RNA sequence: GGGUCGGUAACUCAGUUGGUAGAGUAUCGGCCUUUUAAGCCGAGAGUCGCAGGUUCGAGUCCUGCCCGACCCA
């Protein structure tokens, strides 16, 4: 076989023959009036006699997914967005010409229209008796195998359209994703938050510690960065007088791809004036309980075989205490930088031994020893100030920030804090960050966002803000082990020719 | 970046010690007017990820590379 496989050749020849008979391959006149799901929902329980009395015809369109040929009649399954419905294609009903045309030229994968009354087969399946059947869109390529479907993970991601045709569970994941996004928008709107859009392209990437994507604007003749977080712009809006704002959109981080990381991911950030991080813990509990009830009708879900219970209140454990009690790190080790490094080496936790910031070393220990153990929803609070450059200091202990991170199923799901609004301290924190920056660390931008400081100098009301990783929330509620399962088109290396 | 596993027909997968590349689905032809992965008979379909190497002979062994999954960092 040369450049074209046998199957593709047959399809192409069939299409050409149809066209030469004056039958259009891609007509645009057919208007379906019914959908598979609604028909089955309404008439599924009708008896054969009741169906016969209906005297109504139904008109559906969808993809031809299955075909069982009996010579002078055949059963087909047609799939639209709402589900599958069976139709019975009978020579005596259609007439010999149309029947022959269907039999010879309509293939699995074609999009077709069927019109006719409903009846029940011997086996009790609700079925459309086809009085009319038309080709709506010819498929030039065959569908994957009807029973096993499309399994190859690489192909599923590269040809997501096929994955969606073949795998109902995948369709369900993305419907759930949309429901979750809609839930957040509805929740925040109902709570008086204004949804806003701030720059995705930023002259100075800020609001997080991460390596950005760089691009170039020709007319402005300057480099721009795809945002790693919207934080610094949302806080400018607090300065501007919007007291409750949120943004739900994409962030970009130029980092590795893993089971929990995609270079572009969806983040919800919200900011609430006159609130504290403690208020946000309560709000966060409320959000997840409401979401679980809406999606599952329960405050419990099962994720990868583990039951997760959102019933509040959730434990609130100080960062250092978690390291000691959950991570099993002795307190005297934590307070000594050299001992921390030795400890990490013994435990084979990879750290940069030149790292001068003690909090960053602690964070590495936390990621390795504590995070995987936080299965039930848990707030870790009182983060070291030196890894919380945008958070307000605790009034009693200035070495920790009024900050929490939420962990569920061994993963960070949310990050929140009372916002630092003292412009002097903010400048000092930025300067310290740059000073402590390891040579050429791509995750810390060497430039201070002076306009952000200036905004704070006009006065930002005390506020608390939070970011929630939407992809990870979707993973939890769809029981998906990998972030790629909840992103329609995850990034892959280019396909080889 | 390192490790493990995988890449064989359009799809899902076998392929023994190195000895003519297989099955099911799909496709094509024949039979069949209530099937549910319909059934029966027959047929065609392959750059075995790519490039080298070893060998009389490589899907199989060796080296490098590409793509993917998972684990580690």
Coordinates of C-alpha atoms (C1' of nucleotides) in Angstrom, one line a residue:
Chain A
X1 CA 0.0 0.0 0.0
X2 CA 1.4 3.4 -0.9
X3 CA 0.5 6.8 0.5
X4 CA -3.1 6.0 1.2
X5 CA -4.5 3.2 3.2
X6 CA -7.1 0.9 1.7
X7 CA -9.8 2.1 4.1
X8 CA -9.2 5.8 3.2
X9 CA -9.2 5.0 -0.5
X10 CA -12.6 3.2 -0.2
X11 CA -14.1 6.1 1.6
X12 CA -12.8 8.7 -0.9
X13 CA -14.1 6.6 -3.8
X14 CA -17.5 6.2 -2.2
X15 CA -17.7 10.0 -1.7
X16 CA -16.8 10.7 -5.3
X17 CA -19.4 8.2 -6.5
X18 CA -22.1 9.9 -4.4
X19 CA -21.1 13.3 -5.7
X20 CA -21.2 12.1 -9.3
X21 CA -24.8 10.9 -8.6
X22 CA -25.7 14.4 -7.6
X23 CA -25.8 13.6 -3.9
X24 CA -24.2 16.4 -1.9
X25 CA -21.6 15.2 0.7
X26 CA -21.9 18.3 2.9
X27 CA -25.4 19.7 2.6
X28 CA -26.6 22.3 5.1
X29 CA -30.4 22.1 5.0
X30 CA -31.2 19.5 7.5
X31 CA -32.8 20.9 10.7
X32 CA -33.1 18.3 13.5
X33 CA -36.1 18.8 15.7
X34 CA -35.5 16.2 18.3
X35 CA -32.5 15.0 20.3
X36 CA -31.7 11.4 21.4
X37 CA -31.6 12.1 25.1
X38 CA -34.9 13.9 25.2
X39 CA -36.7 11.3 23.1
X40 CA -35.4 8.5 25.4
X41 CA -36.3 10.5 28.5
X42 CA -39.8 11.3 27.5
X43 CA -40.8 8.1 25.7
X44 CA -38.5 5.5 27.2
X45 CA -41.2 4.1 29.4
X46 CA -44.0 4.1 26.9
X47 CA -45.5 0.8 26.0
X48 CA -45.5 -0.4 22.3
X49 CA -49.2 0.4 22.1
X50 CA -48.8 3.9 23.5
X51 CA -46.0 4.6 21.0
X52 CA -48.2 3.4 18.2
X53 CA -50.9 5.8 19.2
X54 CA -48.6 8.8 19.2
X55 CA -48.8 9.5 15.4
X56 CA -45.8 11.8 15.7
X57 CA -42.6 11.7 13.7
X58 CA -39.2 12.5 15.1
X59 CA -36.3 14.1 13.3
X60 CA -32.8 13.6 14.6
X61 CA -29.3 14.2 13.4
X62 CA -26.1 12.6 14.6
X63 CA -23.1 10.5 13.9
X64 CA -23.6 6.9 12.7
X65 CA -21.9 4.9 15.4
X66 CA -23.1 1.3 14.9
X67 CA -24.7 -0.7 12.1
X68 CA -26.2 -4.2 12.2
X69 CA -27.1 -5.4 8.8
X70 CA -29.8 -8.0 8.1
X71 CA -29.8 -7.8 4.4
X72 CA -33.1 -6.0 3.7
X73 CA -33.2 -4.2 7.0
X74 CA -30.7 -2.9 9.5
X75 CA -30.3 -1.4 12.9
X76 CA -28.2 1.6 13.4
X77 CA -27.2 3.7 16.3
X78 CA -27.0 7.4 15.9
X79 CA -25.2 9.6 18.4
X80 CA -25.9 13.3 19.1
X81 CA -24.7 15.5 21.9
X82 CA -27.3 14.1 24.3
X83 CA -26.7 10.4 23.7
X84 CA -27.4 7.5 21.3
X85 CA -30.7 6.4 19.8
X86 CA -31.4 3.4 17.7
X87 CA -33.1 3.6 14.3
X88 CA -34.4 0.8 12.1
X89 CA -33.7 1.1 8.5
X90 CA -36.1 -1.0 6.5
X91 CA -36.3 -1.5 2.8
X92 CA -40.0 -1.7 2.9
X93 CA -40.2 1.7 4.6
X94 CA -37.6 3.6 2.6
X95 CA -38.0 2.0 -0.8
X96 CA -35.4 0.0 -2.6
X97 CA -33.4 2.9 -4.1
X98 CA -32.9 4.8 -0.8
X99 CA -32.3 1.6 1.0
X100 CA -29.6 0.5 -1.4
X101 CA -28.0 3.9 -1.3
X102 CA -27.8 3.8 2.5
X103 CA -26.5 0.3 2.5
X104 CA -23.8 0.9 0.0
X105 CA -22.6 4.4 0.7
X106 CA -23.4 5.4 4.3
X107 CA -20.5 4.6 6.6
X108 CA -19.8 4.5 10.3
X109 CA -18.7 8.0 11.3
X110 CA -21.0 9.8 8.8
X111 CA -23.3 12.4 10.2
X112 CA -26.8 11.6 9.1
X113 CA -30.4 12.6 9.6
X114 CA -33.2 10.2 10.3
X115 CA -36.9 10.9 10.4
X116 CA -39.8 8.7 11.5
X117 CA -42.1 7.4 14.2
X118 CA -41.1 5.6 17.4
X119 CA -41.6 2.0 18.2
X120 CA -40.2 -0.6 20.5
X121 CA -38.3 -3.6 19.3
X122 CA -38.7 -7.1 20.6
X123 CA -35.9 -6.5 23.0
X124 CA -37.6 -3.4 24.3
X125 CA -35.3 -0.7 22.8
X126 CA -36.9 2.6 21.9
X127 CA -36.2 2.9 18.1
X128 CA -37.0 5.3 15.3
X129 CA -38.5 3.6 12.3
X130 CA -36.8 5.4 9.5
X131 CA -39.2 6.9 6.9
X132 CA -36.4 9.1 5.7
X133 CA -32.6 9.0 6.0
X134 CA -30.2 11.6 4.6
X135 CA -26.5 12.1 4.5
X136 CA -25.5 15.3 6.3
X137 CA -21.7 15.1 6.4
X138 CA -19.5 12.4 4.9
X139 CA -16.7 11.1 7.0
X140 CA -13.5 10.5 5.0
X141 CA -11.9 8.6 7.9
X142 CA -13.1 5.6 9.8
X143 CA -13.8 5.7 13.5
X144 CA -11.8 3.7 16.0
X145 CA -12.8 0.2 17.0
X146 CA -16.4 0.0 18.2
X147 CA -15.9 -2.0 21.3
X148 CA -12.6 -0.9 22.8
X149 CA -12.9 2.6 21.4
X150 CA -9.9 4.9 21.4
X151 CA -7.4 3.8 24.1
X152 CA -4.0 5.1 23.1
X153 CA -3.4 8.0 25.4
X154 CA -1.2 9.9 23.0
X155 CA -3.9 9.6 20.2
X156 CA -6.6 10.6 22.7
X157 CA -4.8 13.9 23.5
X158 CA -3.6 14.6 19.9
X159 CA -7.1 13.9 18.4
X160 CA -9.3 15.0 21.3
X161 CA -12.2 15.2 18.8
X162 CA -12.0 11.4 18.4
X163 CA -11.7 10.9 22.1
X164 CA -14.9 12.9 22.6
X165 CA -16.8 11.0 19.9
X166 CA -15.8 7.6 21.3
X167 CA -15.6 8.1 25.0
X168 CA -18.7 9.2 26.9
X169 CA -16.7 9.5 30.1
X170 CA -14.5 12.1 28.5
X171 CA -17.5 14.1 27.4
X172 CA -18.8 13.9 30.9
X173 CA -15.5 15.3 32.4
X174 CA -15.6 18.4 30.2
X175 CA -19.3 19.0 31.0
X176 CA -18.4 18.8 34.6
X177 CA -15.5 21.2 34.1
X178 CA -17.9 23.7 32.6
X179 CA -20.3 23.2 35.5
X180 CA -17.5 23.9 38.0
X181 CA -16.4 27.1 36.2
X182 CA -20.1 28.2 36.1
X183 CA -20.4 27.4 39.7
X184 CA -17.5 29.7 40.7
X185 CA -18.8 32.5 38.5
X186 CA -22.3 32.2 39.9
X187 CA -21.0 32.0 43.5
X188 CA -18.8 35.0 43.3
X189 CA -21.3 37.1 41.4
X190 CA -23.9 36.3 44.0
X191 CA -21.5 37.4 46.7
X192 CA -21.1 40.8 45.1
X193 CA -17.7 40.2 43.4
X194 CA -17.1 41.9 40.1
X195 CA -15.6 39.7 37.4
X196 CA -12.7 41.5 35.7
X197 CA -10.1 40.9 33.0
X198 CA -6.5 42.0 33.6
X199 CA -3.5 41.8 31.3
X200 CA -2.3 38.4 30.2
X201 CA 0.7 40.1 28.7
X202 CA 2.7 41.9 31.3
X203 CA 5.8 44.1 31.2
X204 CA 7.0 42.7 34.5
X205 CA 5.8 39.3 35.5
X206 CA 4.6 39.3 39.1
X207 CA 2.4 37.9 41.7
X208 CA 4.1 34.5 41.9
X209 CA 7.5 32.8 41.8
X210 CA 7.7 31.1 38.5
X211 CA 9.5 31.2 35.2
X212 CA 7.5 33.1 32.6
X213 CA 7.1 32.8 28.9
X214 CA 8.6 35.7 27.1
X215 CA 7.3 37.4 24.0
X216 CA 7.9 40.5 22.0
X217 CA 5.6 43.3 21.0
X218 CA 6.9 44.9 17.8
X219 CA 5.0 48.2 17.8
X220 CA 5.9 48.9 21.4
X221 CA 9.4 47.6 20.8
X222 CA 9.5 45.8 24.1
X223 CA 9.5 42.4 25.7
X224 CA 6.4 41.3 27.4
X225 CA 5.7 38.2 29.5
X226 CA 2.7 36.0 29.6
X227 CA 1.3 36.4 33.1
X228 CA 2.2 33.9 35.8
X229 CA -0.5 35.4 38.0
X230 CA -3.0 38.3 37.9
X231 CA -2.4 39.3 41.5
X232 CA -0.7 42.6 41.2
X233 CA -3.3 43.9 38.8
X234 CA -6.3 42.7 40.9
X235 CA -4.8 44.6 43.9
X236 CA -4.6 47.7 41.8
X237 CA -8.3 47.4 41.4
X238 CA -8.7 47.3 45.2
X239 CA -6.8 50.6 45.2
X240 CA -9.2 51.8 42.5
X241 CA -12.2 51.2 44.7
X242 CA -13.5 47.9 43.5
X243 CA -13.9 46.1 46.9
X244 CA -14.7 42.6 45.7
X245 CA -13.2 41.4 42.4
X246 CA -12.4 38.1 40.8
X247 CA -10.8 36.8 37.7
X248 CA -11.1 33.3 36.4
X249 CA -8.7 32.7 33.5
X250 CA -5.5 31.3 32.3
X251 CA -2.0 31.7 33.8
X252 CA 1.2 30.6 32.0
X253 CA 4.3 29.1 33.6
X254 CA 7.3 28.0 31.7
X255 CA 7.9 24.9 33.7
X256 CA 7.9 21.1 33.3
X257 CA 4.8 19.2 32.4
X258 CA 3.7 16.6 34.9
X259 CA 0.6 14.8 36.1
X260 CA -0.4 18.0 37.9
X261 CA 1.2 20.7 35.8
X262 CA 0.3 22.1 32.4
X263 CA 2.2 25.2 31.1
X264 CA -1.1 27.0 30.8
X265 CA -3.6 26.4 33.5
X266 CA -6.8 28.0 34.8
X267 CA -6.7 30.0 38.0
X268 CA -9.4 31.7 40.0
X269 CA -8.2 34.7 42.0
X270 CA -10.5 36.7 44.2
X271 CA -9.9 39.7 46.5
X272 CA -12.1 40.9 49.2
X273 CA -11.6 44.2 51.0
X274 CA -11.9 44.3 54.8
X275 CA -11.6 40.6 55.0
X276 CA -8.8 38.5 56.5
X277 CA -7.3 35.2 55.6
X278 CA -9.4 33.7 58.4
X279 CA -12.6 34.9 56.7
X280 CA -11.3 33.3 53.5
X281 CA -10.9 29.9 55.2
X282 CA -14.5 30.0 56.2
X283 CA -15.4 31.1 52.6
X284 CA -13.3 28.3 51.2
X285 CA -15.0 25.7 53.3
X286 CA -18.4 27.1 52.1
X287 CA -17.3 27.0 48.5
X288 CA -16.2 23.4 48.5
X289 CA -19.3 22.2 50.5
X290 CA -21.6 24.0 48.0
X291 CA -19.7 22.6 45.0
X292 CA -19.7 19.1 46.3
X293 CA -23.5 19.3 47.1
X294 CA -24.2 20.7 43.7
X295 CA -22.2 18.2 41.8
X296 CA -22.5 15.1 43.9
X297 CA -25.4 15.8 46.2
X298 CA -23.1 15.1 49.1
X299 CA -20.3 16.6 51.1
X300 CA -18.1 13.6 50.4
X301 CA -16.5 12.5 47.2
X302 CA -14.2 9.6 46.2
X303 CA -10.9 10.5 44.6
X304 CA -8.7 7.7 43.3
X305 CA -10.2 5.3 45.7
X306 CA -10.0 7.6 48.7
X307 CA -13.0 9.2 50.4
X308 CA -12.7 12.9 50.9
X309 CA -15.0 14.6 53.3
X310 CA -15.6 18.3 52.9
X311 CA -17.6 18.7 56.1
X312 CA -16.2 21.8 57.9
X313 CA -14.4 22.8 59.9
X314 CA -11.2 21.7 58.4
X315 CA -8.0 21.4 60.4
X316 CA -5.8 24.5 60.5
X317 CA -2.2 23.6 61.2
X318 CA 0.7 26.0 61.3
X319 CA 3.4 25.4 58.7
X320 CA 6.2 24.7 61.2
X321 CA 4.0 22.5 63.3
X322 CA 3.1 20.4 60.3
X323 CA 6.8 20.0 59.5
X324 CA 7.4 18.7 63.0
X325 CA 4.3 16.7 63.7
X326 CA 3.4 15.4 60.2
X327 CA 6.7 15.6 58.5
X328 CA 8.6 14.2 61.5
X329 CA 11.4 16.8 61.4
X330 CA 12.9 17.7 64.8
X331 CA 12.5 21.3 65.7
X332 CA 16.2 21.8 66.4
X333 CA 16.9 20.7 62.8
X334 CA 14.5 23.3 61.4
X335 CA 16.1 26.2 63.2
X336 CA 19.6 25.5 61.8
X337 CA 20.2 26.0 58.1
X338 CA 23.2 23.5 58.0
X339 CA 21.1 20.9 59.8
X340 CA 18.3 21.3 57.4
X341 CA 20.6 20.8 54.5
X342 CA 22.2 17.7 56.1
X343 CA 18.7 16.4 56.9
X344 CA 17.5 16.9 53.3
X345 CA 20.6 15.1 52.0
X346 CA 19.9 12.1 54.2
X347 CA 16.3 12.0 53.2
X348 CA 17.3 12.4 49.5
X349 CA 15.2 15.5 49.2
X350 CA 16.7 17.5 46.4
X351 CA 17.6 21.1 47.4
X352 CA 19.9 23.8 46.2
X353 CA 22.5 23.8 49.0
X354 CA 23.4 27.4 48.1
X355 CA 19.8 28.5 48.9
X356 CA 20.1 31.3 51.4
X357 CA 16.4 31.6 52.3
X358 CA 15.5 29.2 55.1
X359 CA 11.8 29.3 54.3
X360 CA 12.6 27.9 50.8
X361 CA 14.4 25.0 52.3
X362 CA 11.5 24.4 54.7
X363 CA 9.2 24.5 51.7
X364 CA 11.2 21.7 50.0
X365 CA 10.9 19.5 53.1
X366 CA 7.2 20.3 53.3
X367 CA 6.6 19.3 49.7
X368 CA 8.3 16.0 50.2
X369 CA 7.3 15.0 53.7
X370 CA 4.0 16.7 54.5
X371 CA 2.0 17.5 51.4
X372 CA 1.5 13.9 50.2
X373 CA 0.0 13.1 53.6
X374 CA -2.7 15.8 53.5
X375 CA -5.5 13.8 52.0
X376 CA -8.5 15.3 53.8
X377 CA -9.0 19.1 53.3
X378 CA -6.4 20.8 55.5
X379 CA -5.4 24.4 55.9
X380 CA -1.8 25.0 56.5
X381 CA -1.4 28.4 58.1
X382 CA 1.4 30.7 59.3
X383 CA 3.8 30.4 56.4
X384 CA 7.3 31.9 56.8
X385 CA 7.3 35.5 55.7
X386 CA 10.4 35.0 53.5
X387 CA 8.4 32.8 51.1
X388 CA 5.3 35.0 51.3
X389 CA 6.4 38.3 49.8
X390 CA 2.9 39.7 49.1
X391 CA 1.3 38.6 52.4
X392 CA 0.7 40.6 55.5
X393 CA 2.8 39.9 58.6
X394 CA 1.2 38.3 61.6
X395 CA 0.8 40.9 64.2
X396 CA 2.0 38.7 67.1
X397 CA 4.8 36.9 65.2
X398 CA 6.3 39.0 62.4
X399 CA 8.3 36.0 61.0
X400 CA 5.2 34.4 59.7
X401 CA 2.5 35.6 57.3
X402 CA -1.3 35.6 57.7
X403 CA -1.5 33.1 55.0
X404 CA -2.9 29.6 54.3
X405 CA -2.7 27.0 51.7
X406 CA -5.4 24.4 51.2
X407 CA -4.4 20.8 50.6
X408 CA -6.7 18.1 49.4
X409 CA -5.7 14.6 48.2
X410 CA -2.0 15.4 48.8
X411 CA -2.0 18.5 46.5
X412 CA -2.1 22.2 46.9
X413 CA -5.5 23.4 45.8
X414 CA -5.6 27.0 47.0
X415 CA -3.3 29.7 48.3
X416 CA -4.6 32.8 50.2
X417 CA -3.5 35.5 52.5
X418 CA -4.3 38.8 54.1
X419 CA -2.8 41.2 51.7
X420 CA 0.3 43.3 52.5
X421 CA -0.8 46.9 52.0
X422 CA 2.1 48.8 53.6
X423 CA 4.0 50.1 50.6
X424 CA 7.2 50.4 52.6
X425 CA 7.2 46.8 53.7
X426 CA 6.2 45.7 50.2
X427 CA 9.2 47.5 48.7
X428 CA 11.5 46.0 51.3
X429 CA 10.2 42.5 50.6
X430 CA 10.7 42.9 46.9
X431 CA 14.2 44.2 47.4
X432 CA 15.0 41.4 49.8
X433 CA 13.7 38.8 47.3
X434 CA 15.9 40.2 44.5
X435 CA 18.9 40.5 46.9
X436 CA 18.5 36.8 48.0
X437 CA 18.0 35.7 44.4
X438 CA 20.3 33.0 43.4
X439 CA 22.3 34.0 40.3
X440 CA 20.1 33.9 37.2
X441 CA 17.1 32.2 39.0
X442 CA 14.5 32.4 36.2
X443 CA 11.7 32.2 38.7
X444 CA 12.4 35.6 40.3
X445 CA 12.1 38.6 38.0
X446 CA 15.0 41.0 38.8
X447 CA 12.8 44.1 38.4
X448 CA 10.4 45.7 40.9
X449 CA 7.0 46.6 39.6
X450 CA 7.2 50.2 40.7
X451 CA 3.7 51.1 39.6
X452 CA 2.4 48.5 41.9
X453 CA 4.2 50.1 44.8
X454 CA 3.0 53.4 43.7
X455 CA -0.6 52.1 43.7
X456 CA -0.1 50.9 47.3
X457 CA 1.2 54.4 48.2
X458 CA -2.2 55.7 47.2
X459 CA -3.7 53.3 49.7
X460 CA -5.1 49.9 49.3
X461 CA -7.8 48.9 51.8
X462 CA -7.0 45.9 54.0
X463 CA -8.1 42.9 52.1
X464 CA -7.6 39.2 51.7
X465 CA -7.1 37.4 48.4
X466 CA -7.1 33.8 47.3
X467 CA -6.1 31.7 44.3
X468 CA -7.8 28.4 43.5
X469 CA -6.4 26.0 40.9
X470 CA -9.4 25.2 38.8
X471 CA -7.8 22.3 36.9
X472 CA -7.0 20.6 40.2
X473 CA -10.5 21.1 41.5
X474 CA -11.8 19.6 38.3
X475 CA -9.5 16.6 38.8
X476 CA -10.9 16.1 42.3
X477 CA -14.5 16.2 41.2
X478 CA -14.1 14.1 38.1
X479 CA -11.8 11.5 39.8
X480 CA -9.1 12.2 37.2
X481 CA -5.5 11.1 38.0
X482 CA -3.9 13.5 35.5
X483 CA -4.3 17.2 34.7
X484 CA -4.2 16.3 31.0
X485 CA -7.5 14.5 31.5
X486 CA -9.2 17.7 32.4
X487 CA -7.6 20.0 29.8
X488 CA -9.2 19.6 26.4
X489 CA -6.0 20.1 24.4
X490 CA -3.0 19.4 26.7
X491 CA 0.4 20.4 25.4
X492 CA 2.4 17.6 23.7
X493 CA 5.5 17.7 21.6
X494 CA 4.8 18.1 17.9
X495 CA 3.7 15.0 16.1
X496 CA 6.3 13.4 13.9
X497 CA 5.5 13.2 10.2
Chain B
rG1 C1' 17.7 15.8 33.5
rG2 C1' 17.6 10.2 35.3
rG3 C1' 14.9 5.4 35.6
rU4 C1' 11.0 1.9 34.1
rC5 C1' 7.5 0.6 30.5
rG6 C1' 5.4 1.2 25.7
rG7 C1' 5.2 2.5 20.0
rU8 C1' 3.3 -4.0 15.1
rA9 C1' -3.0 -3.1 9.8
rA10 C1' -7.7 2.6 10.3
rC11 C1' -8.6 0.9 15.9
rU12 C1' -7.8 -2.9 20.1
rC13 C1' -4.0 -6.2 20.7
rA14 C1' -0.9 -11.2 20.1
rG15 C1' 3.9 -12.4 18.1
rU16 C1' 7.8 -18.5 21.5
rU17 C1' 15.0 -19.6 21.3
rG18 C1' 16.5 -14.8 15.8
rG19 C1' 13.8 -18.6 10.7
rU20 C1' 7.8 -16.7 5.3
rA21 C1' 4.1 -10.8 10.2
rG22 C1' -1.1 -12.8 13.1
rA23 C1' -6.2 -12.3 15.6
rG24 C1' -10.6 -9.4 16.6
rU25 C1' -13.1 -5.0 15.1
rA26 C1' -13.5 -1.9 10.8
rU27 C1' -13.3 -2.4 5.2
rC28 C1' -14.7 -5.1 0.5
rG29 C1' -17.8 -9.4 -1.8
rG30 C1' -21.9 -13.1 -0.7
rC31 C1' -26.4 -14.7 2.7
rC32 C1' -29.8 -12.9 6.2
rU33 C1' -36.5 -7.9 7.6
rU34 C1' -36.4 -7.1 15.4
rU35 C1' -30.4 -6.7 16.3
rU36 C1' -27.5 -5.0 20.9
rA37 C1' -19.6 -6.2 20.4
rA38 C1' -25.9 -9.5 15.8
rG39 C1' -24.6 -14.2 13.0
rC40 C1' -22.6 -17.3 8.8
rC41 C1' -19.1 -17.9 4.3
rG42 C1' -15.1 -15.6 1.6
rA43 C1' -11.3 -11.6 0.5
rG44 C1' -8.0 -7.6 0.8
rA45 C1' -5.2 -4.6 4.0
rG46 C1' 1.8 -3.7 7.3
rU47 C1' 8.0 1.5 6.1
rC48 C1' 6.8 -3.8 12.9
rG49 C1' 8.3 4.6 15.6
rC50 C1' 13.2 6.4 12.8
rA51 C1' 18.4 5.5 11.6
rG52 C1' 22.5 2.5 12.0
rG53 C1' 24.9 -2.2 13.6
rU54 C1' 25.5 -7.7 14.6
rU55 C1' 23.8 -12.1 11.7
rC56 C1' 23.2 -16.5 6.2
rG57 C1' 18.6 -14.3 8.3
rA58 C1' 16.1 -9.1 12.9
rG59 C1' 9.3 -7.3 14.8
rU60 C1' 12.7 -10.1 18.1
rC61 C1' 19.7 -8.9 19.8
rC62 C1' 23.0 -4.1 20.2
rU63 C1' 23.7 1.5 19.7
rG64 C1' 21.7 6.3 18.9
rC65 C1' 17.5 9.2 18.1
rC66 C1' 12.0 10.5 18.1
rC67 C1' 7.1 10.2 20.5
rG68 C1' 4.1 8.8 24.8
rA69 C1' 2.9 7.0 29.9
rC70 C1' 4.4 6.5 34.9
rC71 C1' 8.1 7.2 38.8
rC72 C1' 12.2 10.1 40.6
rA73 C1' 14.6 14.7 40.8

